[in-house]
PDB file of C-alpha atoms in Angstrom:
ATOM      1  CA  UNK A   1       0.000   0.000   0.000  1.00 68.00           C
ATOM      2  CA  UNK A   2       2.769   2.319   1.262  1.00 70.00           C
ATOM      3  CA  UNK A   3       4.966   1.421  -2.390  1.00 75.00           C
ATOM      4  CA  UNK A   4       1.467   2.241  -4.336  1.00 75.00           C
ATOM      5  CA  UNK A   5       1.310   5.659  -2.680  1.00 77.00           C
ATOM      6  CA  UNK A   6       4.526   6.970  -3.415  1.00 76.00           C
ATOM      7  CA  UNK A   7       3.941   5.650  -6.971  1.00 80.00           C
ATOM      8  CA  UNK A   8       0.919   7.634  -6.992  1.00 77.00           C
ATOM      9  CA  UNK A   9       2.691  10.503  -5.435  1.00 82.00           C
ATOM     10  CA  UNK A  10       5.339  10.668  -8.007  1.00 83.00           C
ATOM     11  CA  UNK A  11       3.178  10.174 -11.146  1.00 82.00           C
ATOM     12  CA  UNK A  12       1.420  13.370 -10.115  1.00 85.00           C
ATOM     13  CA  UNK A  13       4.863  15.267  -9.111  1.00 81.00           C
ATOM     14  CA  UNK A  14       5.390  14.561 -12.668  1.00 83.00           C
ATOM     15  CA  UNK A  15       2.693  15.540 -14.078  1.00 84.00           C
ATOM     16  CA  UNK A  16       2.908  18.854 -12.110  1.00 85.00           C
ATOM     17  CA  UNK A  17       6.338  19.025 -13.470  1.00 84.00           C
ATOM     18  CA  UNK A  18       5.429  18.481 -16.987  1.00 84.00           C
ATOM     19  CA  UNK A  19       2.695  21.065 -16.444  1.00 83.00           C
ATOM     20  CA  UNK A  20       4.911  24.034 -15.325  1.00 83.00           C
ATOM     21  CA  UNK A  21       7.169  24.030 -17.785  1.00 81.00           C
ATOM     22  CA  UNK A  22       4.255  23.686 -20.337  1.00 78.00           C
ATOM     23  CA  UNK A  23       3.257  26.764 -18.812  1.00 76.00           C
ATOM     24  CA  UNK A  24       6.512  28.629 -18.441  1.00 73.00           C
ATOM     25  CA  UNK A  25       6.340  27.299 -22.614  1.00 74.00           C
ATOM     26  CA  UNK A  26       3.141  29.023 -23.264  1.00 68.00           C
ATOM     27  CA  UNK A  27       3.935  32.179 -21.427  1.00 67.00           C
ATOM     28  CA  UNK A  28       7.161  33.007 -23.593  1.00 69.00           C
ATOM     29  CA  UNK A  29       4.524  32.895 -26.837  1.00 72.00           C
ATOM     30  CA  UNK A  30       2.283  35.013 -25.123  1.00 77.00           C
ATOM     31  CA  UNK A  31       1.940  37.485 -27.740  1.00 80.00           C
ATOM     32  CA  UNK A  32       1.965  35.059 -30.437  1.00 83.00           C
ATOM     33  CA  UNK A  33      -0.844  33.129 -28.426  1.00 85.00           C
ATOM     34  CA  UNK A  34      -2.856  36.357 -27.918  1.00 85.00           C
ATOM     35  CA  UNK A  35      -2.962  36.979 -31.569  1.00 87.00           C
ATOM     36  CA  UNK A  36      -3.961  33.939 -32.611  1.00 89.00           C
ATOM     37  CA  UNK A  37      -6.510  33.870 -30.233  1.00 89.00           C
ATOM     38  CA  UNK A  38      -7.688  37.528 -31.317  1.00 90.00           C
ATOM     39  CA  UNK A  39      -7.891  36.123 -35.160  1.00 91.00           C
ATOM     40  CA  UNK A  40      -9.614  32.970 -34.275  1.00 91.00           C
ATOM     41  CA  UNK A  41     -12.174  34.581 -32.055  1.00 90.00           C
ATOM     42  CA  UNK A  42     -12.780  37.008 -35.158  1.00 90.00           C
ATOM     43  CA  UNK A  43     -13.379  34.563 -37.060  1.00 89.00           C
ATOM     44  CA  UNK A  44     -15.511  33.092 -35.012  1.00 89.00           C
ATOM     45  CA  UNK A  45     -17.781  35.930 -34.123  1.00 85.00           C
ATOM     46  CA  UNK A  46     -18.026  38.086 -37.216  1.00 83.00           C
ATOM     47  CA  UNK A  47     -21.009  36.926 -38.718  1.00 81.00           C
ATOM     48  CA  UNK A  48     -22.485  38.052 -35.386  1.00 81.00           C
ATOM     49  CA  UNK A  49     -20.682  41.432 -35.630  1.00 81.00           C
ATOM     50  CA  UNK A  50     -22.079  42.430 -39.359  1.00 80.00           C
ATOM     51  CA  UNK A  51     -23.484  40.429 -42.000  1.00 79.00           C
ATOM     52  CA  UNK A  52     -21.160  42.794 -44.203  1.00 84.00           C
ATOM     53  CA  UNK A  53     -17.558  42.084 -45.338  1.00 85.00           C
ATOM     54  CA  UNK A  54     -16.789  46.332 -44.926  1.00 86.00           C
ATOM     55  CA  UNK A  55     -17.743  46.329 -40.854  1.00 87.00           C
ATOM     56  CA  UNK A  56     -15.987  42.948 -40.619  1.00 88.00           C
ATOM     57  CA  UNK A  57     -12.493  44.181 -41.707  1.00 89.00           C
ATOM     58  CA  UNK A  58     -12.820  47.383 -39.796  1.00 89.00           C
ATOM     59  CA  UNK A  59     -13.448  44.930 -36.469  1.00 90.00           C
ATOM     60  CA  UNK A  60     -10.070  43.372 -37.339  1.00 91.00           C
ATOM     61  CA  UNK A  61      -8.499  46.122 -37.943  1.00 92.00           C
ATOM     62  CA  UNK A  62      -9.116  48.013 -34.971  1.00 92.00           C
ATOM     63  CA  UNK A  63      -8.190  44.353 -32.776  1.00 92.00           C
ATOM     64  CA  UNK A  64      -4.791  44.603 -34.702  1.00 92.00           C
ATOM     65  CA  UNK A  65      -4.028  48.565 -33.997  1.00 92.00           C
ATOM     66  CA  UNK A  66      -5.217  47.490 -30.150  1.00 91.00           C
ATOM     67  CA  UNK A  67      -2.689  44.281 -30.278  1.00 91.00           C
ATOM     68  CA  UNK A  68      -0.450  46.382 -31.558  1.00 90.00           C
ATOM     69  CA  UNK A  69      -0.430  49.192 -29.367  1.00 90.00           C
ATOM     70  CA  UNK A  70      -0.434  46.480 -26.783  1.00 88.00           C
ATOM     71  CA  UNK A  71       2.865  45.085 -27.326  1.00 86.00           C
ATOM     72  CA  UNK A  72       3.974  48.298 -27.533  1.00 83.00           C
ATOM     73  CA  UNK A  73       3.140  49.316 -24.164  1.00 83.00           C
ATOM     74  CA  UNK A  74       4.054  45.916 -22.820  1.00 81.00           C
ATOM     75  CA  UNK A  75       7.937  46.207 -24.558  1.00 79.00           C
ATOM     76  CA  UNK A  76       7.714  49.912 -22.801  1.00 78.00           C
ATOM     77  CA  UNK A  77       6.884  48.175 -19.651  1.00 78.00           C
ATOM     78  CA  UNK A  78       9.509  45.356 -19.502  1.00 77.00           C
ATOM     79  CA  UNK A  79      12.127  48.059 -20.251  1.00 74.00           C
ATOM     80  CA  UNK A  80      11.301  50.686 -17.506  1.00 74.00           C
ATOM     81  CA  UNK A  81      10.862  47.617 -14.725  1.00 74.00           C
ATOM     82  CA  UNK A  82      14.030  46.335 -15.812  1.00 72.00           C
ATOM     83  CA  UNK A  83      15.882  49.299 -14.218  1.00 71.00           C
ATOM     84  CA  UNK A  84      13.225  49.699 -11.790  1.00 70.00           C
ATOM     85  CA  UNK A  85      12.373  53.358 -12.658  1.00 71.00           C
ATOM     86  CA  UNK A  86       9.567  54.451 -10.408  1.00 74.00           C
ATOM     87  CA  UNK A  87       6.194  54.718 -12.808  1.00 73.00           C
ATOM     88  CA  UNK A  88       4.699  57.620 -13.734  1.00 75.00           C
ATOM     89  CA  UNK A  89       2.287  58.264 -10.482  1.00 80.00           C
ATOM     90  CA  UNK A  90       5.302  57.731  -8.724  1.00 80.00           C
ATOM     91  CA  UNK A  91       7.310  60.484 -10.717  1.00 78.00           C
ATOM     92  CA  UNK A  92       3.741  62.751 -11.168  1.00 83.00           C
ATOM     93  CA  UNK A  93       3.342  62.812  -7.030  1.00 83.00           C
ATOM     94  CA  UNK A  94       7.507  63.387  -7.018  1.00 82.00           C
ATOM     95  CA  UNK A  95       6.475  66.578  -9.549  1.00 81.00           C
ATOM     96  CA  UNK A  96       3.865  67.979  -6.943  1.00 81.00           C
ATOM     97  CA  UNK A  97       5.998  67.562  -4.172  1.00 82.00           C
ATOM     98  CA  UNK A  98       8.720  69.401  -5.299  1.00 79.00           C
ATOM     99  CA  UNK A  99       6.392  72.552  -5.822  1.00 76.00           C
ATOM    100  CA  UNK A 100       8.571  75.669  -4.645  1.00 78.00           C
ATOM    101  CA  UNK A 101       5.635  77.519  -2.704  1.00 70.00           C
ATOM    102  CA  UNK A 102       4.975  74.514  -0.592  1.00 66.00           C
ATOM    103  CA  UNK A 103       6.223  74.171   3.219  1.00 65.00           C
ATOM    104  CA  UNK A 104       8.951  71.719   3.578  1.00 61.00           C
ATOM    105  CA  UNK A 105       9.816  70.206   6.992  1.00 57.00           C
ATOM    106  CA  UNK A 106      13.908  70.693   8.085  1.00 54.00           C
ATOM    107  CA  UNK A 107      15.213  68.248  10.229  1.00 54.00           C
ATOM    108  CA  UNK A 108      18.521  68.896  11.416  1.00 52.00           C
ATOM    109  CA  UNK A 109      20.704  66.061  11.948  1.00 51.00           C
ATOM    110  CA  UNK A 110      23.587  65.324  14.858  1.00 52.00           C
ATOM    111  CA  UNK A 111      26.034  63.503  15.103  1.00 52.00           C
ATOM    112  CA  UNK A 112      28.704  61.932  17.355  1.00 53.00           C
ATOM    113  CA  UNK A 113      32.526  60.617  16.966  1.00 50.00           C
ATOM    114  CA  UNK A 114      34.094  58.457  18.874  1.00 53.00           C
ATOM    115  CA  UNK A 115      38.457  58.193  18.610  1.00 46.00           C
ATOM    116  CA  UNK A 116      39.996  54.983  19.644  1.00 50.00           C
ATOM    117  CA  UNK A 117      43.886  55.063  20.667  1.00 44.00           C
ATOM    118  CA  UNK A 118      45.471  52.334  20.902  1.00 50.00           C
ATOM    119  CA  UNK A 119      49.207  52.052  22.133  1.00 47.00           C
ATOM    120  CA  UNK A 120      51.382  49.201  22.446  1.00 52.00           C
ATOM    121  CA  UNK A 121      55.022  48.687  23.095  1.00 53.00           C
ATOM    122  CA  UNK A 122      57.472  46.065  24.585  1.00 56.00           C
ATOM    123  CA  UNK A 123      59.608  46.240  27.661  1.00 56.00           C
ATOM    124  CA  UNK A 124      63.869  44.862  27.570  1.00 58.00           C
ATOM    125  CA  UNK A 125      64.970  43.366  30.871  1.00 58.00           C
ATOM    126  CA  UNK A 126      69.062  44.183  31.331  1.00 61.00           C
ATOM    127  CA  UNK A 127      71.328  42.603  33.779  1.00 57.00           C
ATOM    128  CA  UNK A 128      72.415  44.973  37.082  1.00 61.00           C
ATOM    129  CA  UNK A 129      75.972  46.424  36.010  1.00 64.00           C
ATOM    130  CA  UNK A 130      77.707  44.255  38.525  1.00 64.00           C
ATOM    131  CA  UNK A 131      75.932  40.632  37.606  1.00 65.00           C
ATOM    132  CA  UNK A 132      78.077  37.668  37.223  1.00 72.00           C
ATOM    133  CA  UNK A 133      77.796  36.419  33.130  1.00 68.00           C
ATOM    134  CA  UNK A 134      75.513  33.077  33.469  1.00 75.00           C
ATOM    135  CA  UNK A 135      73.085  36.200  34.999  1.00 70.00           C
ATOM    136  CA  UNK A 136      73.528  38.365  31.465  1.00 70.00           C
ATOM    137  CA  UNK A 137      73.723  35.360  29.151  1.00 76.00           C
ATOM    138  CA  UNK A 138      70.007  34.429  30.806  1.00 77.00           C
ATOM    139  CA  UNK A 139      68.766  37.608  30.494  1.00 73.00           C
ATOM    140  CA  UNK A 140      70.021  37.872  27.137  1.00 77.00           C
ATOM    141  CA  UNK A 141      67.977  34.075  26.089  1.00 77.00           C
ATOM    142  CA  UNK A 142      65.171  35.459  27.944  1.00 79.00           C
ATOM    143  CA  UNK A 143      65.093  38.399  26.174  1.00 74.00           C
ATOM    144  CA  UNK A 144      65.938  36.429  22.745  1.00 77.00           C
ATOM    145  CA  UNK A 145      63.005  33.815  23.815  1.00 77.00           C
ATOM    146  CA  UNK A 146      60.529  36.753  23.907  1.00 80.00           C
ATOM    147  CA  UNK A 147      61.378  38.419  20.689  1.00 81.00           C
ATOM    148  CA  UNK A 148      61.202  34.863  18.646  1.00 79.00           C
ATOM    149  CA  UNK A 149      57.780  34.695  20.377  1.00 83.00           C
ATOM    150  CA  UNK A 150      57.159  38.027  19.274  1.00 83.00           C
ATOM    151  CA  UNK A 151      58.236  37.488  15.696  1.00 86.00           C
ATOM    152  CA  UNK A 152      56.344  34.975  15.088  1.00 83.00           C
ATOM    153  CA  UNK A 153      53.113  35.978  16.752  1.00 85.00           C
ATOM    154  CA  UNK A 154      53.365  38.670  13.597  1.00 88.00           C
ATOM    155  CA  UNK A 155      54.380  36.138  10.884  1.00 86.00           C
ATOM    156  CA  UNK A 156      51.303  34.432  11.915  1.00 86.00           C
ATOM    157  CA  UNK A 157      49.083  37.901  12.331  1.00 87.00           C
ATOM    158  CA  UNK A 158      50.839  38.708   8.813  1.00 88.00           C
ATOM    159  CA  UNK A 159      49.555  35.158   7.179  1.00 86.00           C
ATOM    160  CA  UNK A 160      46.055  35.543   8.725  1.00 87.00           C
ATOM    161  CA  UNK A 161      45.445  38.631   7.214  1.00 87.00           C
ATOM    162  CA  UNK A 162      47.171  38.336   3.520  1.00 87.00           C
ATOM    163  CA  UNK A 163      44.850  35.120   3.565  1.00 87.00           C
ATOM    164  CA  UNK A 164      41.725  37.511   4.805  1.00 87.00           C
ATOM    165  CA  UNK A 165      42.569  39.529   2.287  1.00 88.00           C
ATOM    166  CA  UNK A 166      42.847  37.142  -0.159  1.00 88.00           C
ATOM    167  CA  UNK A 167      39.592  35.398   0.324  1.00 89.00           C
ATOM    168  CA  UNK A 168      37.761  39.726   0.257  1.00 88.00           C
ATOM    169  CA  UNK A 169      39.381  39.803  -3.256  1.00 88.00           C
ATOM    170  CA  UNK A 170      38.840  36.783  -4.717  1.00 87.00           C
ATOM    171  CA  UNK A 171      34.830  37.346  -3.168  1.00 88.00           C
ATOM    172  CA  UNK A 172      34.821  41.325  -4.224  1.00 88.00           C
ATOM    173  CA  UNK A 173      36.236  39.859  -8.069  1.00 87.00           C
ATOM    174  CA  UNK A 174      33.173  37.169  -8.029  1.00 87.00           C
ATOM    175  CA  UNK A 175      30.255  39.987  -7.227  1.00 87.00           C
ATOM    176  CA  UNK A 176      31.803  42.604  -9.717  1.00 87.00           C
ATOM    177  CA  UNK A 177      32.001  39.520 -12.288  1.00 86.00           C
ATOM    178  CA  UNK A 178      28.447  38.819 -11.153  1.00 86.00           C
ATOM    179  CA  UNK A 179      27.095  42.088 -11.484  1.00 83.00           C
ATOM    180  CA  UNK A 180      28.842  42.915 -15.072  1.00 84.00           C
ATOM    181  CA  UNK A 181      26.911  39.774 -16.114  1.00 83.00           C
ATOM    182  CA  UNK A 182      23.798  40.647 -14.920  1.00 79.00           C
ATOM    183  CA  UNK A 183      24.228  44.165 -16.010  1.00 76.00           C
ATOM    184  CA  UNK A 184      25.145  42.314 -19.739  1.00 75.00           C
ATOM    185  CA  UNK A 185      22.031  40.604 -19.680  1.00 74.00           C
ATOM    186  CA  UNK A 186      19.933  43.392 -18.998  1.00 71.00           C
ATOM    187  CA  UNK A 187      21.632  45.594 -21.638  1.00 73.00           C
ATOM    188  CA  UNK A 188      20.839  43.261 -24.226  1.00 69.00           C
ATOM    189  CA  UNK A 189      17.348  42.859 -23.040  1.00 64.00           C
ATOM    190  CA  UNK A 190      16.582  46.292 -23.042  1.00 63.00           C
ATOM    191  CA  UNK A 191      18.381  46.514 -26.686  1.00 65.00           C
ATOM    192  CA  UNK A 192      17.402  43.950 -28.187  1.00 62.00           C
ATOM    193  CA  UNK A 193      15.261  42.017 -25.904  1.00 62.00           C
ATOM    194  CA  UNK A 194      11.926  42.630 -26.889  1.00 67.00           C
ATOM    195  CA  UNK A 195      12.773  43.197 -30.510  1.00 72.00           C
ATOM    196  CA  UNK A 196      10.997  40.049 -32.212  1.00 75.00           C
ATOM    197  CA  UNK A 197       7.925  41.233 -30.155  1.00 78.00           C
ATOM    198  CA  UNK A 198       7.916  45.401 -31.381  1.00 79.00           C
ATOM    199  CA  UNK A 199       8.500  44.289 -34.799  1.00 83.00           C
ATOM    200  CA  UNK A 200       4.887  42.089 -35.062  1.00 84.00           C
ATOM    201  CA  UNK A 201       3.463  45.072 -32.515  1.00 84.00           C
ATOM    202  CA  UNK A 202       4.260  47.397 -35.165  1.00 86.00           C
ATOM    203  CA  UNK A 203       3.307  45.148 -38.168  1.00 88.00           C
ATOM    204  CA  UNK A 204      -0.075  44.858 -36.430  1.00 88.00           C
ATOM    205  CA  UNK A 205      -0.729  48.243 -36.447  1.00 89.00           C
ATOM    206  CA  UNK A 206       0.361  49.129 -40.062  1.00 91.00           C
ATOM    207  CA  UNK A 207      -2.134  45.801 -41.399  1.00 90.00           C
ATOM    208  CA  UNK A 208      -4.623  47.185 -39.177  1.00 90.00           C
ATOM    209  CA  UNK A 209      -4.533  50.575 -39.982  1.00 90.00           C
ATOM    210  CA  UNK A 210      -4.166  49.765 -43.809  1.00 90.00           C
ATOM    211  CA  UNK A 211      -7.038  47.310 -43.480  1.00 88.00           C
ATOM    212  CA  UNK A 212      -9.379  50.662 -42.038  1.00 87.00           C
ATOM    213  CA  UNK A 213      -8.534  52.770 -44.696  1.00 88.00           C
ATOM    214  CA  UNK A 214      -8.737  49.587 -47.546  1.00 86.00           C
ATOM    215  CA  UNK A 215     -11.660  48.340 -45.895  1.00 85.00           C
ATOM    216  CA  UNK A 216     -14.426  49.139 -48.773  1.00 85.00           C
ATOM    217  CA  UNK A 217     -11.557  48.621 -51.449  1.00 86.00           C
ATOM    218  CA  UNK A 218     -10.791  44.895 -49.627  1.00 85.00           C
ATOM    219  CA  UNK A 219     -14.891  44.383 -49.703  1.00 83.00           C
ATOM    220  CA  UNK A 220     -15.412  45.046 -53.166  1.00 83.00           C
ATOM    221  CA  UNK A 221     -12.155  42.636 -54.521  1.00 85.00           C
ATOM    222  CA  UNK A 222     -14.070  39.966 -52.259  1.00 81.00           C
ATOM    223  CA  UNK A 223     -16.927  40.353 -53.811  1.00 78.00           C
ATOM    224  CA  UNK A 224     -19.347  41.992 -51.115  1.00 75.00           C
ATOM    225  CA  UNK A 225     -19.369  45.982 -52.403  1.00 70.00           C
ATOM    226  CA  UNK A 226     -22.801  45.959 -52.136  1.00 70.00           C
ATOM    227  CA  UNK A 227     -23.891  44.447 -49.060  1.00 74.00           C
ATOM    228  CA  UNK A 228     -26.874  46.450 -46.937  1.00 72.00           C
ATOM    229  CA  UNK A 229     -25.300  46.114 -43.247  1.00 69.00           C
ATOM    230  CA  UNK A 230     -28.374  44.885 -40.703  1.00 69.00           C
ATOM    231  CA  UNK A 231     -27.947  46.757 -37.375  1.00 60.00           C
ATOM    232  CA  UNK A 232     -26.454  45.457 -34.369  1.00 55.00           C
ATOM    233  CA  UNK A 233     -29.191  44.229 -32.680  1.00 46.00           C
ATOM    234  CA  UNK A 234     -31.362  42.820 -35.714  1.00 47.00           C
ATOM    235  CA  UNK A 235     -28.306  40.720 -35.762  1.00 46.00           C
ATOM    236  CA  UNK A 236     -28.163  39.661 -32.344  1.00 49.00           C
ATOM    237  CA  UNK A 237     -31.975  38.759 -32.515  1.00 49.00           C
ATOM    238  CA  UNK A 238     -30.963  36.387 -35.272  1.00 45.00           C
ATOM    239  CA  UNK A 239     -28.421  34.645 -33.725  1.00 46.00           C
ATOM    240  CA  UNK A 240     -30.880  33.616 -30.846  1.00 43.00           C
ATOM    241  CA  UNK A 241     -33.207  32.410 -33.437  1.00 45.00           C
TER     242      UNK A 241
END
């Protein structure tokens, strides 16, 4: 029973698997999705829109300007959050704050400093002028004992920190690799990121736009010049018929 459930369990881990990156799939062809939806739903629902050719084109023409304009605005969009600049009720409140008649609180700021001294020093121990010379060749090994000490007590204060300073390189050089990377990346996506997208945003809006102006030209090479239009809601009667 217990080998069955974690069968179960990872069929559907799986499954949710296979569906997120479906998803994560679908949402990188969102604009190519949302035109082809946009076309198919015309197609769809013009009969219901006019039973004319003429009113028909206009409808797709003005969904193609509005597609259009929308991946505009959405290339605009990615660009300014990808420097995180403030939006534009952000910068319009900014504007009105900054008027020169209005009061303006002034806070005066203190401050304290503290000084740290630190002082250090070492201390010889010499022989009386009259002691014997075991009694000066002692103090002198004493005195050599203590400064080997000393000596290498630095070496190894002098090793610690080259290696500390080592390892703040070596971690500084990483981030400022890091962040020229990411910087990279973001140039390019604000350069040339979003190109693919613009260019059909802009196509869009010149077939759409052409199609509005061509519109009775386009009905009359199809055939349906001279078509009576029925109005909306005769239409809409019919279609409940």
């Amino acid at each position: 029973m217990v080998r069955v459930a974690k069968s179960v369990a990872r069929w559907l881990h799986q499954q949710v698997q296979r569906a997120m990156r479906i998803a994560v799939w679908l949402g990188e062809g969102n604009a190519v999705w949302a035109l082809i939806g946009i076309v198919t739903l015309w197609i769809i629902y013009r009969q219901s829109w006019s039973n004319c050719l003429e009113p028909q084109i206009r409808l797709i023409a003005t969904l193609l300007q509005s597609y259009g304009i929308w991946t505009v605005y959405q290339g605009i969009r990615e660009r300014h959050n990808l420097f995180a600049k403030p939006n534009m009720l952000v910068r319009l409140v900014a504007y009105f704050q900054r008027f020169p008649l209005r009061k303006r609180h002034v806070v005066l700021a203190a401050g304290s400093a503290t000084f740290e001294l630190r002082c250090s020093g070492r201390a010889i121990v010499k022989a009386a002028p009259d002691a014997s010379v075991s009694d000066r060749l002692l103090r002198l090994e004493s005195n050599f004992d203590s400064l080997f000490s000393e000596v290498g007590e630095i070496a190894s204060r002098l090793e610690d920190a080259s290696k500390s300073a080592e390892q703040r390189f070596t971690a500084e050089a990483d981030a400022r690799k890091h962040d020229v990377e990411v910087l990279a990346q973001r140039l390019e996506a604000a350069t040339a990121g979003g190109l693919h997208i613009d260019l059909l945003g802009v196509s869009c809006v010149f077939m759409g736009t052409a199609a509005s102006g061509l519109a009775p030209e386009l009905a009359a090479w199809f055939g349906d010049a001279g078509c009576q239009p029925i109005p909306f809601a005769s239409i809409i009667s019919l279609g409940f018929r």
